[in-house]
Short mmCIF file of C-alpha atoms in Angstrom, two decimals:
data_model
loop_
_atom_site.label_atom_id
_atom_site.label_comp_id
_atom_site.label_asym_id
_atom_site.label_seq_id
_atom_site.Cartn_x
_atom_site.Cartn_y
_atom_site.Cartn_z
CA MET A 19 75.49 172.97 77.05
CA ARG A 20 74.49 175.33 74.20
CA GLY A 21 74.95 173.82 70.76
CA MET A 22 75.03 170.21 71.96
CA THR A 23 72.86 167.72 70.15
CA LEU A 24 70.04 166.08 72.09
CA GLU A 25 71.84 162.73 71.95
CA ALA A 26 75.00 164.26 73.43
CA THR A 27 72.97 165.88 76.20
CA LEU A 28 71.25 162.60 76.99
CA ARG A 29 74.55 160.74 77.12
CA GLY A 30 75.79 163.34 79.59
CA ILE A 31 72.77 162.69 81.79
CA VAL A 32 72.52 158.89 81.86
CA GLY A 33 75.89 157.75 80.48
CA THR A 34 76.87 156.67 76.99
CA ALA A 35 75.99 153.02 77.61
CA HIS A 36 72.40 153.96 78.38
CA VAL A 37 71.59 155.90 75.21
CA LEU A 38 70.89 153.47 72.39
CA LYS A 39 70.45 154.42 68.77
CA GLY A 40 66.96 153.75 67.48
CA GLY A 41 65.97 152.05 64.25
CA ASP A 42 66.86 148.41 64.89
CA LEU A 43 65.97 147.61 68.47
CA PRO A 44 62.91 145.36 68.43
CA ALA A 45 62.88 144.91 72.20
CA TYR A 46 62.00 148.60 72.47
CA GLU A 47 60.39 149.41 69.10
CA VAL A 48 58.04 146.44 68.59
CA ASP A 49 55.15 145.56 70.89
CA TRP A 50 54.48 142.15 72.46
CA ARG A 51 51.88 141.22 69.83
CA LYS A 52 54.32 142.14 67.01
CA ARG A 53 51.56 144.36 65.66
CA TRP A 54 53.05 147.80 66.32
CA HIS A 55 56.45 148.49 64.75
CA GLY A 56 57.97 151.89 65.49
CA ARG A 57 61.26 153.68 65.03
CA ALA A 58 62.80 155.71 67.85
CA ARG A 59 65.25 158.57 67.63
CA ALA A 60 66.95 157.07 70.68
CA ILE A 61 66.33 154.73 73.60
CA VAL A 62 67.27 156.32 76.93
CA ARG A 63 67.60 154.30 80.14
CA PRO A 64 67.78 156.59 83.19
CA GLY A 65 68.88 155.20 86.53
CA SER A 66 67.07 157.54 88.92
CA ALA A 67 64.09 159.86 89.16
CA GLU A 68 66.48 162.81 88.98
CA GLU A 69 67.85 161.53 85.69
CA VAL A 70 64.26 161.19 84.39
CA VAL A 71 63.74 164.86 85.29
CA ALA A 72 66.86 165.87 83.37
CA VAL A 73 65.88 163.75 80.34
CA VAL A 74 62.38 165.26 80.23
CA ARG A 75 63.81 168.78 80.42
CA ALA A 76 66.36 168.05 77.68
CA CYS A 77 63.69 166.65 75.37
CA ALA A 78 61.44 169.63 76.09
CA ALA A 79 64.26 172.03 75.21
CA HIS A 80 64.66 170.26 71.84
CA GLY A 81 60.90 169.98 71.21
CA VAL A 82 61.04 166.16 71.23
CA SER A 83 58.24 163.93 72.48
CA LEU A 84 58.71 161.01 74.88
CA VAL A 85 57.31 157.48 75.02
CA PRO A 86 57.60 156.01 78.55
CA GLN A 87 58.19 152.26 78.55
CA GLY A 88 58.35 149.56 81.21
CA GLY A 89 58.28 145.87 80.31
CA ASN A 90 56.69 146.59 76.91
CA THR A 91 54.07 143.89 77.49
CA GLY A 92 51.07 146.08 76.64
CA LEU A 93 48.44 145.05 74.10
CA VAL A 94 47.15 148.38 72.76
CA GLY A 95 50.23 149.99 71.21
CA ALA A 96 50.87 152.49 74.00
CA SER A 97 54.50 151.71 74.81
CA VAL A 98 56.33 151.79 71.47
CA PRO A 99 57.30 154.83 69.36
CA ASP A 100 55.61 155.81 66.14
CA VAL A 101 57.33 155.35 62.77
CA SER A 102 58.65 158.92 62.49
CA GLY A 103 62.05 158.23 64.06
CA THR A 104 61.69 161.45 66.06
CA GLN A 105 60.50 160.19 69.45
CA VAL A 106 62.67 159.24 72.42
CA VAL A 107 61.75 156.04 74.24
CA LEU A 108 62.26 156.48 77.98
CA HIS A 109 62.85 152.96 79.26
CA LEU A 110 62.51 152.73 83.04
CA GLY A 111 63.98 149.28 83.62
CA ARG A 112 66.96 150.60 85.60
CA LEU A 113 64.65 152.18 88.20
CA ASN A 114 64.24 148.84 89.92
CA ARG A 115 64.93 149.37 93.62
CA VAL A 116 62.70 148.52 96.54
CA ARG A 117 63.06 151.73 98.51
CA GLU A 118 61.19 150.75 101.67
CA LEU A 119 58.99 148.02 103.12
CA ASP A 120 56.97 149.11 106.15
CA ALA A 121 55.53 145.90 107.57
CA ALA A 122 53.62 147.63 110.38
CA ASN A 123 51.95 149.97 107.88
CA LEU A 124 51.48 147.17 105.32
CA THR A 125 53.08 149.27 102.59
CA MET A 126 55.99 148.99 100.21
CA THR A 127 57.62 151.75 98.15
CA VAL A 128 59.18 150.58 94.89
CA GLU A 129 60.53 152.18 91.74
CA ALA A 130 58.62 152.01 88.49
CA GLY A 131 60.98 149.61 86.75
CA CYS A 132 60.58 146.85 89.33
CA LEU A 133 59.18 143.69 87.79
CA LEU A 134 55.81 142.73 89.22
CA GLN A 135 57.18 139.31 90.15
CA ALA A 136 60.09 140.93 92.03
CA VAL A 137 57.63 143.02 94.04
CA GLN A 138 55.58 139.93 94.88
CA GLU A 139 58.73 138.11 95.99
CA ALA A 140 60.01 141.01 98.10
CA ALA A 141 56.67 141.13 99.92
CA ALA A 142 56.61 137.34 100.37
CA ALA A 143 60.11 137.42 101.88
CA GLN A 144 58.60 139.43 104.73
CA GLY A 145 55.61 137.12 105.06
CA LEU A 146 53.32 139.55 103.21
CA LEU A 147 51.32 139.57 100.00
CA PHE A 148 51.20 141.98 97.09
CA PRO A 149 48.15 140.54 95.32
CA LEU A 150 48.35 141.98 91.80
CA SER A 151 48.81 138.92 89.57
CA LEU A 152 49.12 138.81 85.77
CA ALA A 153 50.28 136.26 83.25
CA ALA A 154 53.10 138.67 82.30
CA GLU A 155 54.28 139.22 85.89
CA GLY A 156 57.77 137.97 85.09
CA SER A 157 58.31 140.77 82.56
CA CYS A 158 55.81 143.58 83.21
CA THR A 159 56.75 146.44 85.55
CA ILE A 160 54.97 148.27 88.34
CA GLY A 161 55.13 151.56 86.43
CA GLY A 162 53.39 149.97 83.45
CA ASN A 163 50.87 148.22 85.69
CA LEU A 164 49.90 151.56 87.20
CA ALA A 165 50.01 153.48 83.93
CA THR A 166 47.43 151.07 82.50
CA ASN A 167 45.57 150.40 85.76
CA ALA A 168 46.18 146.68 85.26
CA GLY A 169 43.67 144.17 86.57
CA GLY A 170 44.61 140.50 86.55
CA THR A 171 43.22 137.48 88.30
CA GLN A 172 42.51 138.72 91.85
CA VAL A 173 40.50 141.87 91.18
CA VAL A 174 37.41 140.17 92.61
CA ARG A 175 39.04 140.39 96.06
CA TYR A 176 41.72 143.11 95.94
CA GLY A 177 40.75 145.42 93.09
CA ASN A 178 42.73 146.80 90.14
CA ALA A 179 46.20 148.36 90.39
CA ARG A 180 44.55 151.66 91.33
CA GLU A 181 43.12 150.13 94.52
CA LEU A 182 46.55 148.73 95.42
CA CYS A 183 48.40 152.07 95.22
CA LEU A 184 48.49 154.69 97.98
CA GLY A 185 50.96 157.17 96.52
CA LEU A 186 53.10 158.05 93.51
CA GLU A 187 56.26 159.82 92.51
CA VAL A 188 55.82 161.43 89.09
CA VAL A 189 57.90 163.50 86.70
CA THR A 190 55.62 166.05 85.05
CA ALA A 191 55.68 167.18 81.43
CA ASP A 192 57.47 170.34 82.62
CA GLY A 193 60.26 168.27 84.14
CA GLU A 194 59.26 168.76 87.77
CA LEU A 195 59.34 165.96 90.32
CA TRP A 196 56.14 165.48 92.33
CA ASN A 197 56.71 163.40 95.46
CA GLY A 198 53.35 162.00 96.46
CA LEU A 199 54.70 158.79 98.00
CA SER A 200 52.27 158.70 100.87
CA GLY A 201 51.59 155.55 102.85
CA LEU A 202 48.38 157.04 104.21
CA ARG A 203 45.06 155.34 103.67
CA LYS A 204 43.24 158.55 104.54
CA ASP A 205 44.45 161.83 103.03
CA ASN A 206 41.53 164.07 102.08
CA THR A 207 43.47 167.18 101.04
CA GLY A 208 42.08 168.24 97.70
CA TYR A 209 42.16 166.66 94.25
CA ASP A 210 43.52 163.12 94.12
CA LEU A 211 46.48 163.65 91.80
CA ARG A 212 47.45 159.99 92.14
CA ASP A 213 44.28 158.90 90.37
CA LEU A 214 44.98 161.26 87.46
CA PHE A 215 48.24 159.52 86.62
CA ILE A 216 47.11 155.94 87.25
CA GLY A 217 45.55 154.69 84.03
CA SER A 218 46.77 157.67 81.97
CA GLU A 219 49.19 155.50 79.93
CA GLY A 220 52.06 157.97 80.20
CA THR A 221 50.12 160.80 78.55
CA LEU A 222 50.14 163.11 81.60
CA GLY A 223 53.49 162.37 83.25
CA ILE A 224 55.98 159.63 84.02
CA ILE A 225 55.52 157.45 87.09
CA THR A 226 58.93 156.82 88.68
CA ALA A 227 57.93 155.19 91.99
CA ALA A 228 54.87 154.06 93.94
CA THR A 229 53.79 153.21 97.46
CA LEU A 230 51.78 150.00 97.34
CA LYS A 231 49.38 148.24 99.72
CA LEU A 232 50.39 144.91 101.20
CA TYR A 233 48.30 142.22 102.89
CA PRO A 234 48.97 139.30 105.23
CA GLN A 235 49.74 136.07 103.41
CA PRO A 236 46.70 133.75 103.36
CA GLY A 237 47.08 130.68 105.51
CA THR A 238 45.28 128.33 103.12
CA VAL A 239 44.75 128.45 99.36
CA SER A 240 42.19 126.17 97.69
CA THR A 241 41.98 125.89 93.90
CA ALA A 242 39.61 123.97 91.64
CA LEU A 243 38.58 123.56 88.03
CA ALA A 244 34.91 122.91 87.26
CA THR A 245 33.09 122.29 83.99
CA LEU A 246 29.66 123.63 83.07
CA ASP A 247 27.20 123.35 80.22
CA TRP A 248 26.08 126.99 80.12
CA LEU A 249 27.54 130.39 80.89
CA ASP A 250 24.37 131.26 82.85
CA ALA A 251 25.35 128.46 85.25
CA ALA A 252 28.78 130.06 85.70
CA VAL A 253 27.16 133.34 86.77
CA GLU A 254 24.91 131.49 89.23
CA PHE A 255 27.93 129.50 90.46
CA LEU A 256 29.81 132.78 91.03
CA GLY A 257 26.95 134.11 93.14
CA LEU A 258 26.91 130.91 95.16
CA ALA A 259 30.69 131.11 95.69
CA GLN A 260 30.45 134.72 96.81
CA SER A 261 27.71 133.89 99.32
CA ARG A 262 29.55 130.84 100.72
CA LEU A 263 33.17 132.04 100.61
CA GLY A 264 32.73 135.78 101.11
CA ALA A 265 35.93 137.82 100.94
CA SER A 266 38.04 134.66 100.77
CA LEU A 267 37.01 134.19 97.11
CA THR A 268 40.05 135.64 95.35
CA GLY A 269 39.71 134.30 91.80
CA PHE A 270 36.89 133.25 89.48
CA GLU A 271 37.96 132.75 85.86
CA VAL A 272 35.90 131.40 82.96
CA MET A 273 37.10 129.80 79.69
CA ASN A 274 35.07 128.60 76.73
CA ARG A 275 35.67 125.29 74.93
CA PHE A 276 37.74 126.74 72.09
CA SER A 277 40.06 128.51 74.54
CA MET A 278 40.89 125.24 76.24
CA ASP A 279 41.09 123.42 72.90
CA LEU A 280 43.78 125.86 71.76
CA VAL A 281 45.82 125.05 74.87
CA ARG A 282 45.40 121.33 74.15
CA ARG A 283 46.53 121.86 70.56
CA HIS A 284 49.58 124.04 71.19
CA PHE A 285 50.63 122.82 74.63
CA PRO A 286 49.82 119.10 74.69
CA GLN A 287 52.32 118.62 77.52
CA LEU A 288 49.97 120.51 79.86
CA GLN A 289 47.58 117.88 81.15
CA GLN A 290 44.00 119.04 81.63
CA PRO A 291 42.37 117.24 84.56
CA LEU A 292 38.84 117.45 83.18
CA PRO A 293 37.29 116.45 79.83
CA ALA A 294 36.45 119.16 77.31
CA ALA A 295 33.28 121.09 78.12
CA ASN A 296 31.34 124.09 76.87
CA TRP A 297 32.70 126.19 79.75
CA THR A 298 35.36 125.72 82.40
CA VAL A 299 35.66 127.74 85.60
CA LEU A 300 38.85 128.18 87.64
CA LEU A 301 38.12 129.36 91.16
CA GLU A 302 40.34 130.03 94.14
CA GLN A 303 39.83 130.64 97.83
CA SER A 304 42.48 132.30 100.02
CA ALA A 305 41.56 131.94 103.68
CA SER A 306 43.09 132.76 107.05
CA ASP A 307 41.23 130.25 109.23
CA ARG A 308 42.25 126.67 109.99
CA PRO A 309 43.25 124.70 106.86
CA GLU A 310 40.75 121.94 107.57
CA ASP A 311 37.92 124.46 107.97
CA ALA A 312 38.84 126.28 104.75
CA ALA A 313 39.11 123.02 102.81
CA GLN A 314 35.74 121.82 104.12
CA ARG A 315 34.05 125.10 103.20
CA PHE A 316 35.49 124.87 99.66
CA GLU A 317 34.38 121.26 99.23
CA ASP A 318 30.91 122.09 100.56
CA LEU A 319 30.62 124.82 97.93
CA LEU A 320 31.45 122.39 95.12
CA ALA A 321 29.05 119.78 96.51
CA LEU A 322 26.24 122.32 96.64
CA ALA A 323 27.01 123.42 93.06
CA PHE A 324 26.73 119.78 91.96
CA GLU A 325 23.49 119.38 93.87
CA ARG A 326 21.97 122.41 92.15
CA GLY A 327 23.06 121.21 88.71
CA LEU A 328 25.39 124.13 88.11
CA ILE A 329 28.58 122.16 87.46
CA VAL A 330 29.13 118.88 85.63
CA ASP A 331 32.56 117.87 86.94
CA ALA A 332 35.27 119.28 89.19
CA ALA A 333 38.90 118.71 90.15
CA VAL A 334 40.37 120.15 93.35
CA ALA A 335 44.11 120.83 93.56
CA ALA A 336 45.67 118.54 96.16
CA SER A 337 48.91 120.51 96.35
CA LEU A 338 50.44 123.88 95.58
CA GLU A 339 51.99 122.35 92.47
CA GLN A 340 48.60 121.22 91.19
CA SER A 341 47.19 124.67 91.87
CA LYS A 342 49.99 126.23 89.81
CA THR A 343 49.28 123.76 87.00
CA MET A 344 45.63 124.80 86.91
CA TRP A 345 46.58 128.46 86.71
CA HIS A 346 49.14 127.65 84.03
CA LEU A 347 46.35 126.25 81.86
CA ARG A 348 44.42 129.51 82.18
CA GLU A 349 47.48 131.69 81.60
CA SER A 350 48.53 129.71 78.52
CA ILE A 351 45.43 130.74 76.55
CA PRO A 352 46.91 134.03 75.20
CA LEU A 353 50.11 132.24 74.17
CA ALA A 354 48.16 129.45 72.48
CA GLN A 355 46.06 131.99 70.64
CA SER A 356 49.17 133.83 69.50
CA LEU A 357 50.57 130.57 68.10
CA GLU A 358 47.29 130.00 66.27
CA GLY A 359 47.80 133.28 64.40
CA LEU A 360 46.89 136.96 64.43
CA ASN A 361 43.52 137.63 65.99
CA ILE A 362 41.18 140.46 66.86
CA LYS A 363 41.39 141.12 70.59
CA HIS A 364 38.71 142.66 72.78
CA ASP A 365 39.29 143.45 76.44
CA ILE A 366 35.76 144.35 77.49
CA SER A 367 33.69 144.57 80.64
CA VAL A 368 29.97 144.00 81.04
CA PRO A 369 27.82 143.84 84.19
CA ILE A 370 28.15 140.26 85.38
CA SER A 371 24.41 139.68 85.24
CA ARG A 372 24.37 140.54 81.53
CA ILE A 373 27.41 138.58 80.40
CA PRO A 374 25.51 135.46 79.21
CA ALA A 375 23.13 137.57 77.12
CA PHE A 376 26.05 139.55 75.69
CA VAL A 377 27.94 136.40 74.72
CA ARG A 378 24.90 134.76 73.12
CA ALA A 379 23.99 137.84 71.10
CA THR A 380 27.54 138.60 70.00
CA ASP A 381 28.39 134.99 69.13
CA GLU A 382 25.32 134.83 66.91
CA ALA A 383 26.00 138.19 65.24
CA LEU A 384 29.60 137.27 64.44
CA GLU A 385 28.64 133.85 63.09
CA ARG A 386 26.15 135.52 60.75
CA ALA A 387 28.75 138.02 59.58
CA VAL A 388 31.68 135.57 59.34
CA PRO A 389 30.52 131.95 59.02
CA GLY A 390 32.96 129.60 60.74
CA VAL A 391 34.51 132.32 62.91
CA ARG A 392 36.24 130.95 66.01
CA LEU A 393 35.69 132.68 69.34
CA VAL A 394 38.26 132.66 72.12
CA ASP A 395 36.22 133.75 75.10
CA PHE A 396 37.89 133.75 78.51
CA GLY A 397 38.60 136.05 81.40
CA HIS A 398 37.76 137.33 84.83
CA LEU A 399 34.07 136.56 85.30
CA GLY A 400 34.34 137.54 88.96
CA ASP A 401 34.77 141.21 88.00
CA GLY A 402 32.90 141.22 84.67
CA ASN A 403 35.98 141.40 82.43
CA LEU A 404 36.09 139.15 79.36
CA HIS A 405 38.80 138.75 76.75
CA TYR A 406 36.43 138.22 73.87
CA ASN A 407 38.83 137.47 71.04
CA VAL A 408 38.02 136.55 67.46
CA GLN A 409 40.06 134.06 65.42
CA ALA A 410 39.80 133.54 61.67
CA PRO A 411 37.77 130.58 60.36
CA GLU A 412 39.81 127.40 60.01
CA GLY A 413 42.00 127.60 56.92
CA GLU A 414 41.65 131.35 56.35
CA PRO A 415 44.97 133.24 56.52
CA ALA A 416 45.05 135.10 59.83
CA ASP A 417 46.74 138.23 58.46
CA ARG A 418 44.13 138.58 55.70
CA PHE A 419 41.32 138.06 58.20
CA LEU A 420 42.72 140.79 60.43
CA ALA A 421 43.16 143.24 57.57
CA GLU A 422 39.76 142.63 55.97
CA ARG A 423 37.51 141.95 58.94
CA GLU A 424 38.80 143.91 61.95
CA ALA A 425 36.65 147.00 61.48
CA GLU A 426 33.46 144.97 60.98
CA VAL A 427 34.19 142.64 63.89
CA ASN A 428 35.01 145.54 66.20
CA ARG A 429 31.77 147.28 65.28
CA ILE A 430 29.71 144.17 66.07
CA VAL A 431 31.46 143.52 69.37
CA TYR A 432 31.56 147.10 70.60
CA ASP A 433 27.95 147.77 69.59
CA ALA A 434 26.96 144.75 71.70
CA VAL A 435 29.15 145.89 74.60
CA MET A 436 27.50 149.30 74.66
CA ALA A 437 24.02 147.79 74.28
CA HIS A 438 24.65 145.71 77.39
CA GLY A 439 25.96 148.62 79.46
CA GLY A 440 29.65 147.71 79.18
CA SER A 441 33.04 149.25 78.44
CA ILE A 442 35.32 148.76 75.43
CA SER A 443 38.39 148.57 77.66
CA ALA A 444 38.53 146.81 81.01
CA GLU A 445 42.21 146.41 81.92
CA HIS A 446 44.43 146.78 78.82
CA GLY A 447 43.91 150.50 78.27
CA ILE A 448 43.29 152.56 75.13
CA GLY A 449 46.74 153.25 73.66
CA ALA A 450 46.76 153.79 69.92
CA LEU A 451 44.58 150.76 69.18
CA LYS A 452 41.32 152.09 70.63
CA ARG A 453 41.88 155.84 70.49
CA GLU A 454 39.41 156.51 67.67
CA GLU A 455 36.93 154.04 69.12
CA LEU A 456 37.07 155.87 72.45
CA ALA A 457 36.36 159.21 70.79
CA GLN A 458 33.28 157.75 69.12
CA ARG A 459 31.86 155.89 72.10
CA LYS A 460 32.85 157.91 75.17
CA SER A 461 30.53 160.63 76.41
CA PRO A 462 31.34 163.98 74.69
CA VAL A 463 31.38 165.60 78.12
CA ALA A 464 33.89 163.02 79.38
CA MET A 465 36.10 163.54 76.31
CA LYS A 466 35.99 167.32 76.83
CA LEU A 467 37.10 166.92 80.44
CA MET A 468 39.88 164.49 79.48
CA ARG A 469 41.20 166.89 76.82
CA ALA A 470 41.14 169.73 79.36
CA ILE A 471 43.23 167.67 81.78
CA LYS A 472 45.69 166.77 79.02
CA GLN A 473 46.00 170.43 77.99
CA ALA A 474 46.56 171.52 81.59
CA LEU A 475 49.24 168.95 82.40
CA ASP A 476 50.91 168.55 78.99
CA PRO A 477 50.11 171.68 76.96
CA HIS A 478 52.77 170.94 74.33
CA GLY A 479 51.65 167.34 73.83
CA ARG A 480 55.06 165.78 74.44
CA MET A 481 53.98 162.96 76.78
CA ASN A 482 53.22 159.85 74.70
CA PRO A 483 51.35 161.71 71.94
CA GLY A 484 48.81 159.85 69.84
CA ARG A 485 47.69 157.67 72.72
CA VAL A 486 44.32 157.72 74.52
CA ILE A 487 43.19 161.11 73.17
#
């Protein structure tokens, strides 16, 4: 209605209870790391794709920009408003329905606000598997997973979120609803619009629903921890596991000594089955053949790794509960690091063959620059993605270290990443944190193409401005 304030219009669209006043709502205005603190004009919680359309149109009419938000578990500052108090946060948590599960087609259509864990459970209830798995799966949402092209622990077998999505429903910057919820695995009819929106971090449009791939549940899961002296041995062990287990190898994680020491320090109640070592590997097999055959194949792999001198010790989970405990150790590293204090995070990828050389060179360069620096190096070795994080030297205030050393540390790490043919962002995205870094290190031609896409789809710059580009 003419003359109505934006807030009044929004209340008319979604209901008074679902328009919250900004300015003191940390669940929506502060990121998970407590590093980005914004201030929203309002928080709006639509309950349907049609309400998202109406909200986008209302904000466009008032010249107001939007920040789409799911579980707000991101690590690069992409899902919270800036400090201006002028942006509207569009929280999609009420779009949480499972619209359809087609068991014969092995697909599932869900709304963007569905928690990842809820999607996993809905698939499991039908005897199926949705394999995307993250430490934050109890709070992150499918829309956010797709907007950042999340990775997680099973990329080595199933791929990133992009590979697990067949179709999308998206509200464009113009307030139009594109229904691309196809369950087809083959649809070669022009540009793949789905792939434009996946990984775009809400800068091109707002994902409201997705059609996802499902898989049969594995009959047998085998999990083990193994310790190693050298990272080179972990790479050789990975190659051996791939050759012996084939497609049944679903996880291959690596953790350095300090990563596991932090878990020991901050979570002493979590028993670690193996003594401290330079490197620890967590590997998992998900097989569909007879349990005794799968178990024997897994044990044969470990025996061969011992025989070749690749691993020093190993512990095999004897139950599902023990398997969960092993994964809990790995997933507790980010929490332990957070309790240790602010740190400089790097979510990088490097060709697997070059990871040992990258780690050696970067460790040495950082130690020269910051004597006593502590390195929290862990991640998904199976797909070349490391979380190469840098903690202040013992006794140095973490906030001062971050303020004084971040630029220098980032330069050292990212220079090494580029020298080894890697990427400065593997699965967390760009957001606000790496926007300037991206502009400096991405190909000028690639940046020109990305800006052209942004201009074409969001010419007024109202979709999550200040992120990515």
